[in-house]
mmCIF file of C-alpha atoms in Angstrom:
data_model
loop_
_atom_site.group_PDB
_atom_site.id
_atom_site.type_symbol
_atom_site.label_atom_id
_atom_site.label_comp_id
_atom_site.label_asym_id
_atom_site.label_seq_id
_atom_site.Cartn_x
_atom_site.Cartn_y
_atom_site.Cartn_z
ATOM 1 C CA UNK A 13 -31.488 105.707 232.050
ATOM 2 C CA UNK A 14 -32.156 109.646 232.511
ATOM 3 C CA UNK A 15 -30.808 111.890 230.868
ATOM 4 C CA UNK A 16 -31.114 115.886 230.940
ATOM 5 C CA UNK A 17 -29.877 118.316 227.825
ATOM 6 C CA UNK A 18 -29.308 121.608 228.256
ATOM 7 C CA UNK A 19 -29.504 123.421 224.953
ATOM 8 C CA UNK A 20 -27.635 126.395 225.684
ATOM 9 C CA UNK A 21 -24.075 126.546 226.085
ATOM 10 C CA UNK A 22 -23.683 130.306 226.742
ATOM 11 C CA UNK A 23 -25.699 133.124 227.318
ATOM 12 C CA UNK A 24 -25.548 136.271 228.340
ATOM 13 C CA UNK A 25 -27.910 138.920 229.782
ATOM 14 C CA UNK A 26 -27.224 143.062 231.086
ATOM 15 C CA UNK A 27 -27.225 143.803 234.608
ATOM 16 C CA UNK A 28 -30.502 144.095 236.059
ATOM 17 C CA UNK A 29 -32.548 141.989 233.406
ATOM 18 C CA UNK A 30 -34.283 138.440 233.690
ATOM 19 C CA UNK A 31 -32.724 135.510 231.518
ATOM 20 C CA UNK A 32 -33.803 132.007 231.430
ATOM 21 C CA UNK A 33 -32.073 129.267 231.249
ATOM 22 C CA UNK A 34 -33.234 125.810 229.465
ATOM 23 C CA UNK A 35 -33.189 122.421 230.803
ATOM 24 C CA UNK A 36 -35.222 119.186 229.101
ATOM 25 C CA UNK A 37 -34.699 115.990 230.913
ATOM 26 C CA UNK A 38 -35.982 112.412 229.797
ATOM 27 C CA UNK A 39 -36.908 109.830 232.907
ATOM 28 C CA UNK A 40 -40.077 107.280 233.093
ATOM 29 C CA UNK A 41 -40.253 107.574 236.537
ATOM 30 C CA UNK A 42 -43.081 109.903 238.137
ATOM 31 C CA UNK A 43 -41.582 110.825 241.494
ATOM 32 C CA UNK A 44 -37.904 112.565 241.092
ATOM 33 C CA UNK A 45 -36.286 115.751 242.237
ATOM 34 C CA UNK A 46 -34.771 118.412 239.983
ATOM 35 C CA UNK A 47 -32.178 120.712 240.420
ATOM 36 C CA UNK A 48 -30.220 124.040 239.018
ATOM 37 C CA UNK A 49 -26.468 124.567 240.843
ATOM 38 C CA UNK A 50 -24.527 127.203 239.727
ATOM 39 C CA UNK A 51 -20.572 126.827 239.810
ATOM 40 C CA UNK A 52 -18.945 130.090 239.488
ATOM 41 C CA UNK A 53 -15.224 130.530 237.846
ATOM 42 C CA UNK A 54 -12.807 128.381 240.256
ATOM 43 C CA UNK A 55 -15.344 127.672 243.186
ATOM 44 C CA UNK A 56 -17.302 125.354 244.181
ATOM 45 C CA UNK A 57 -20.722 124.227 242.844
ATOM 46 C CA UNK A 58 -23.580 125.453 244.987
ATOM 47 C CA UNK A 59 -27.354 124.596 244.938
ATOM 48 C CA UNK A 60 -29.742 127.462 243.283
ATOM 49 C CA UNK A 61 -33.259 125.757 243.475
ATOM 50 C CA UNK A 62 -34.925 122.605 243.856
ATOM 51 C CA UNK A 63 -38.303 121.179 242.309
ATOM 52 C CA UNK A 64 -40.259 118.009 244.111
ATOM 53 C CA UNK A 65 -41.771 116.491 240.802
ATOM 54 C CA UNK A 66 -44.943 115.653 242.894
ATOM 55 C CA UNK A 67 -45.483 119.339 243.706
ATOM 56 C CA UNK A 68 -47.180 121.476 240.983
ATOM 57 C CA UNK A 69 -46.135 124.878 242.189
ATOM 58 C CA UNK A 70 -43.120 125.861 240.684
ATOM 59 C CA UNK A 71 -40.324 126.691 243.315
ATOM 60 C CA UNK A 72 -38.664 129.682 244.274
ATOM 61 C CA UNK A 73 -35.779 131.493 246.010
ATOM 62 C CA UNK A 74 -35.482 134.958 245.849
ATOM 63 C CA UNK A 75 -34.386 136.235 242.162
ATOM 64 C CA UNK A 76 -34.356 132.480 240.962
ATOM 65 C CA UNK A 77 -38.042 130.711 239.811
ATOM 66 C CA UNK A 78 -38.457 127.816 238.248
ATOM 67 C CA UNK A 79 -41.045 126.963 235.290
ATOM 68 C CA UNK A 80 -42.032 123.358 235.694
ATOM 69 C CA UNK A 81 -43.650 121.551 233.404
ATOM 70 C CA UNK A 82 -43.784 117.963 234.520
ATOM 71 C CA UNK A 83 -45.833 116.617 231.151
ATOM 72 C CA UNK A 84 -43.269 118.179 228.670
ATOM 73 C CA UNK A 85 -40.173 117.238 230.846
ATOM 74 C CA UNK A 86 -39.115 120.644 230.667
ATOM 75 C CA UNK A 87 -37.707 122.478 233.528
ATOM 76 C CA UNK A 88 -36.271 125.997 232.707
ATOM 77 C CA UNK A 89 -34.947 128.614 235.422
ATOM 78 C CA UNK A 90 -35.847 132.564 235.466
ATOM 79 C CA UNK A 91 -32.929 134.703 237.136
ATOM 80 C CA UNK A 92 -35.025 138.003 237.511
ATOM 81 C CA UNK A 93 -33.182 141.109 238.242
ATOM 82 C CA UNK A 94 -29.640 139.713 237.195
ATOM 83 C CA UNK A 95 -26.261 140.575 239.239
ATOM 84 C CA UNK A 96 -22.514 140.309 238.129
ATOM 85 C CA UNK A 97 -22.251 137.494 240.916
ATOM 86 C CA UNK A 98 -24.977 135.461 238.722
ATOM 87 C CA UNK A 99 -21.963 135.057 236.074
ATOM 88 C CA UNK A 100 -21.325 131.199 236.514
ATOM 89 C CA UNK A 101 -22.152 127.881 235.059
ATOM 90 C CA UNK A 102 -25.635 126.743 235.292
ATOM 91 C CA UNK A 103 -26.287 122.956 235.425
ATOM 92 C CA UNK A 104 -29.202 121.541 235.846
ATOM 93 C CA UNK A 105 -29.640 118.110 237.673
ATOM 94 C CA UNK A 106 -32.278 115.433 237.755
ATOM 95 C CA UNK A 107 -32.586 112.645 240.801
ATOM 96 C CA UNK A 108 -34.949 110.003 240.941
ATOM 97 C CA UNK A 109 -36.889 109.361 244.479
ATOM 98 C CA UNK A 110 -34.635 106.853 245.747
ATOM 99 C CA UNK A 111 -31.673 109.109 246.577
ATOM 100 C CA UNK A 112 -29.567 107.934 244.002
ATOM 101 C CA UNK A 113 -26.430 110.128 242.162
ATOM 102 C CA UNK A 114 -27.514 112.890 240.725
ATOM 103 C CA UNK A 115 -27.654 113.238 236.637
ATOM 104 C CA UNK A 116 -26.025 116.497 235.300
ATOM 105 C CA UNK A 117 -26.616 118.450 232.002
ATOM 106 C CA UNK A 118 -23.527 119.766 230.396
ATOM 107 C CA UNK A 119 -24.258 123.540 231.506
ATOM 108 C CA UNK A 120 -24.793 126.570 230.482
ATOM 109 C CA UNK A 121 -22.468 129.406 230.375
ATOM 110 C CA UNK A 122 -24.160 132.957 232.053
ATOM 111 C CA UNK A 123 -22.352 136.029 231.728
ATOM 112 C CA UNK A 124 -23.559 138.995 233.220
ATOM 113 C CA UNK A 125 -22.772 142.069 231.441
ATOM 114 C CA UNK A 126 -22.373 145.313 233.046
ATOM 115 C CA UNK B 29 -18.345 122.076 260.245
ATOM 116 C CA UNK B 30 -17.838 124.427 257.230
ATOM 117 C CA UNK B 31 -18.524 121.958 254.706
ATOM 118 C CA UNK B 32 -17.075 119.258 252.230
ATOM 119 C CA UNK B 33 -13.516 119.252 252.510
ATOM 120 C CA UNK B 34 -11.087 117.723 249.432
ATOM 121 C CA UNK B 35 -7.047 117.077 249.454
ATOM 122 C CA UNK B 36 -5.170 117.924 247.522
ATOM 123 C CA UNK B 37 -6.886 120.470 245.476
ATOM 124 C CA UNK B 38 -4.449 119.950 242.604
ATOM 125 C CA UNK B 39 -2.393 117.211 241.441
ATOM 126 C CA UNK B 40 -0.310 117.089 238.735
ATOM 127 C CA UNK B 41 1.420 113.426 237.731
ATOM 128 C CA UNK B 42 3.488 111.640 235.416
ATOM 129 C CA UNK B 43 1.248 108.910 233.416
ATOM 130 C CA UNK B 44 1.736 105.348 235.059
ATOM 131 C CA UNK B 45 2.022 106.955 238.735
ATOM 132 C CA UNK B 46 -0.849 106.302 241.367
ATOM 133 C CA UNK B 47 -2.757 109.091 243.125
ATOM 134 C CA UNK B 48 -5.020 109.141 246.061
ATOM 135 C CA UNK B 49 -7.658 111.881 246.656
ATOM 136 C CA UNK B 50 -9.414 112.386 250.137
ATOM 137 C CA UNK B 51 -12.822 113.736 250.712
ATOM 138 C CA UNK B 52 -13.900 114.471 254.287
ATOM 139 C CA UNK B 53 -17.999 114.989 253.908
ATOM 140 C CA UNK B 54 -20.157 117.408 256.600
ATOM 141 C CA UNK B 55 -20.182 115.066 259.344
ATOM 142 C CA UNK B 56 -23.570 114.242 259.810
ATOM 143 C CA UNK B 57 -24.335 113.232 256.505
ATOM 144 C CA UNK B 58 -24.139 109.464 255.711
ATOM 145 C CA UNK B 59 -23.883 109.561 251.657
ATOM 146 C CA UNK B 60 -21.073 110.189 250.263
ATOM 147 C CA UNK B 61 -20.442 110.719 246.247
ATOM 148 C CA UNK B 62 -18.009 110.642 243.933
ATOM 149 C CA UNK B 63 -18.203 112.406 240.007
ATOM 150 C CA UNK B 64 -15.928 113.264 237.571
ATOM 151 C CA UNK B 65 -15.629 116.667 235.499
ATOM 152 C CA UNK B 66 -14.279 117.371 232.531
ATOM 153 C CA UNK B 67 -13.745 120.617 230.646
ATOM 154 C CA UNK B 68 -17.090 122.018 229.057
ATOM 155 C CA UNK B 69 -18.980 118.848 230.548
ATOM 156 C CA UNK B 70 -21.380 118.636 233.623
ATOM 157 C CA UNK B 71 -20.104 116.206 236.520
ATOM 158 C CA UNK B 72 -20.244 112.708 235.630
ATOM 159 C CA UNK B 73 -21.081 109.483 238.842
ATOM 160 C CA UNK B 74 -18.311 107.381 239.283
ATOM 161 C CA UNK B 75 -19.358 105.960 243.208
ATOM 162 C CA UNK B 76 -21.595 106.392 246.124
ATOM 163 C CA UNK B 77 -21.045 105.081 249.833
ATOM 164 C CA UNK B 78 -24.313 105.462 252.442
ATOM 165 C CA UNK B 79 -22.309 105.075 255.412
ATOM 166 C CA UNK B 80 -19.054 102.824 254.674
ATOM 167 C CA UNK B 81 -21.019 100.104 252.161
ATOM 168 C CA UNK B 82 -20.382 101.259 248.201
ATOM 169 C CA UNK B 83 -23.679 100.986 247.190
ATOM 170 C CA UNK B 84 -23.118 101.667 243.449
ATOM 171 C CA UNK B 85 -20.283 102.176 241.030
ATOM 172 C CA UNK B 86 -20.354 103.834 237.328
ATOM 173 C CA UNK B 87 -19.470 101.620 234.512
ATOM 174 C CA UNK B 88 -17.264 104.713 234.101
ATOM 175 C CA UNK B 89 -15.027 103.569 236.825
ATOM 176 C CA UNK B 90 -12.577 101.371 235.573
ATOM 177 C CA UNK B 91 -10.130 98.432 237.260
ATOM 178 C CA UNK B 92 -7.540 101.088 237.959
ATOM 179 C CA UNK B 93 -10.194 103.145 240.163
ATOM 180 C CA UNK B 94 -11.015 101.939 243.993
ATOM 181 C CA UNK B 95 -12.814 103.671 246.392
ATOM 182 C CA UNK B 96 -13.357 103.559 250.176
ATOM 183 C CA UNK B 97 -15.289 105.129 253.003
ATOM 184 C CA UNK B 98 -13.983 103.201 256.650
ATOM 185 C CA UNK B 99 -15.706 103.914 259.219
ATOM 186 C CA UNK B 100 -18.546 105.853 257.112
ATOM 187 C CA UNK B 101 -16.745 109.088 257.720
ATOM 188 C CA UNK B 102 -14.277 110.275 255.035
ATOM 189 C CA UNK B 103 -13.546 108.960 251.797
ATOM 190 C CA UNK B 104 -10.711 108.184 249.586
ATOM 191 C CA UNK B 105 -9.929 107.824 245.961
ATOM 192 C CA UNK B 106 -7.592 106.107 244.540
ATOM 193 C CA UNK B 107 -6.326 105.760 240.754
ATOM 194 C CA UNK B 108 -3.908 102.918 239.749
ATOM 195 C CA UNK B 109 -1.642 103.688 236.545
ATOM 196 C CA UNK B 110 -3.088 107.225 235.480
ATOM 197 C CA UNK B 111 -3.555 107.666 231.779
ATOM 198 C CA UNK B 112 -3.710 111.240 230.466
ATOM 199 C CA UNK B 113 -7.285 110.530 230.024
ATOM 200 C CA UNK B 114 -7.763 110.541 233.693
ATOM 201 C CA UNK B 115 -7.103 114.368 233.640
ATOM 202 C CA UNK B 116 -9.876 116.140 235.022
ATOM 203 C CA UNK B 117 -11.446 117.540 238.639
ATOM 204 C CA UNK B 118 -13.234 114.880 240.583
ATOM 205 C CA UNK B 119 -15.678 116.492 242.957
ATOM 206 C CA UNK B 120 -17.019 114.960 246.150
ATOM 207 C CA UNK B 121 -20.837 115.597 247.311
ATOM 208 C CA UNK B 122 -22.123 114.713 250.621
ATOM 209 C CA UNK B 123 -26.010 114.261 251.621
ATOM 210 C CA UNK B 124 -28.329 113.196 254.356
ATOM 211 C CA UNK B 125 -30.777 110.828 253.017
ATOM 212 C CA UNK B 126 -33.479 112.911 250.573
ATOM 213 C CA UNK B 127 -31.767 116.229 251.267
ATOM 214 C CA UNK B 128 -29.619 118.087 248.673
ATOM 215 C CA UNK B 129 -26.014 117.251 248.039
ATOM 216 C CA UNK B 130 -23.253 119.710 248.875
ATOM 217 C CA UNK B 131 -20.214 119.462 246.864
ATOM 218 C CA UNK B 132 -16.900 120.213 248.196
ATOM 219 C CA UNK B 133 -14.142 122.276 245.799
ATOM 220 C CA UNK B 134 -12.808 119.508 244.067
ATOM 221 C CA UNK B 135 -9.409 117.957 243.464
ATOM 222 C CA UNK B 136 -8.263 119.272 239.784
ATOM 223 C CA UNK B 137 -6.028 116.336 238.667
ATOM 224 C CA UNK B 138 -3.327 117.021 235.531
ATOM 225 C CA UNK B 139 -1.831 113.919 234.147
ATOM 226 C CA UNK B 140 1.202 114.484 232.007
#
C-alpha cells in the first residue's frame, strides 16, 4: 500500500518570502501522479500543483514549483513570494496510474505572517 | 455548473440515529469519491463509484456505512447507528477519468 508522510505539521513564513513544504511518499509502482491541495480555514480543498511521475521536469504554476525527485520518493513544494491567502493546510497526495482514490498526508499547517 | 455540491453541510445527531449525506458531483464527471476527515488528519477513502457501479470500498467503511450513486449522477451516504466515533467531515471529490479530483465543501458531521 502507499503511503505519503509529511513531516511538518506547521510552519510559518513572512509575507513576501519562499517556504517549502515537505512531502516523502513510499509506492513500488513507477507510473503515479502526485499532488499538493491546499484547504484554507473553513473552505474547501483546492488543487495547487500536479506532478506526472513519468515527466522529469518538475511542474509549475505561478508562485508554486515543485522539486521532484522520483529516485528518493521525495516531492517537496516551493511557495515563492508568499501571500496572506497562502495561509492554509497543505496536503500532499499520491495516485497511482490507474485512477484510483487518492492517498493523503496528514498536512501541514502554513501561516503567513504579516 | 459551479462545482461539487454537498447537503447538509452540518449535522449534528444523537448516537444510535441514522444520517444520510448527498453529494451532487460536476456533471460531466463519471467518478465519484467518498473520504473521511478528521481533526489534524488528511482525508481518509472510504468509496468510489465510476458511473453508478462501486468499484471499491475502504476496509474503513464499516456494516453501518452504505453508499449509492443511481443513475451515475449524484451520490448518497448513508450511516446506520452513528457512534461518536463517526464524528468528523466527509468530503466528496468528483473526476473525469485521469484528470484531477475536485472536492466539494464537505458535510461536517457532530455525533453527540
Amino acid at each position: 500500500a502507499q503511503t505519503v508522510t509529511q513531516s511538518q505539521p506547521e510552519m510559518s513564513v513572512q509575507e513576501a518570502e519562499t517556504v517549502t513544504l515537505s512531502c516523502t511518499y513510499d509506492t513500488s509502482e513507477n507510473n503515479y501522479y502526485l499532488f499538493w491541495y491546499k484547504q484554507p480555514p473553513s473552505r474547501q480543498m483546492i488543487l495547487v500543483i500536479r506532478q506526472e511521475a513519468y515527466k522529469q521536469q518538475n511542474a509549475t504554476e505561478n508562485r508554486f514549483s515543485v522539486n521532484f525527485q522520483k529516485a528518493a520518493k521525495s516531492f517537496s513544494l516551493k511557495i515563492s513570494d508568499s501571500q496572506l491567502g497562502d495561509t492554509a493546510m497543505y496536503f500532499c497526495a499520491f495516485m497511482n496510474a490507474g485512477n484510483t482514490p487518492l492517498v493523503f498526508g496528514k498536512g501541514t499547517r502554513l501561516s503567513v505572517i504579516a | 455548473d459551479t462545482g461539487v455540491s454537498q447537503d447538509p453541510r452540518h449535522k449534528i445527531t444523537k448516537r444510535g440515529q441514522n444520517v444520510t449525506f448527498r453529494c451532487d458531483p460536476i456533471s460531466e464527471h463519471n467518478r465519484l469519491y467518498w473520504y473521511r476527515q478528521t481533526l489534524g488528519q488528511g482525508p481518509e477513502f472510504l468509496t468510489y463509484f465510476q458511473n453508478e457501479a462501486q468499484l471499491e470500498k475502504s476496509r474503513l467503511l464499516s456494516d453501518r456505512f452504505s453508499a449509492e450513486r443511481p443513475k451515475g449522477s449524484f451520490s448518497t451516504l448513508e450511516i446506520q447507528r452513528t457512534e461518536q466515533g463517526d464524528s468528523a467531515m466527509y468530503l466528496c471529490a468528483s473526476n473525469y477519468d485521469y484528470n484531477e479530483q475536485f472536492f466539494g465543501p464537505g458535510t461536517r458531521l457532530t455525533v453527540l
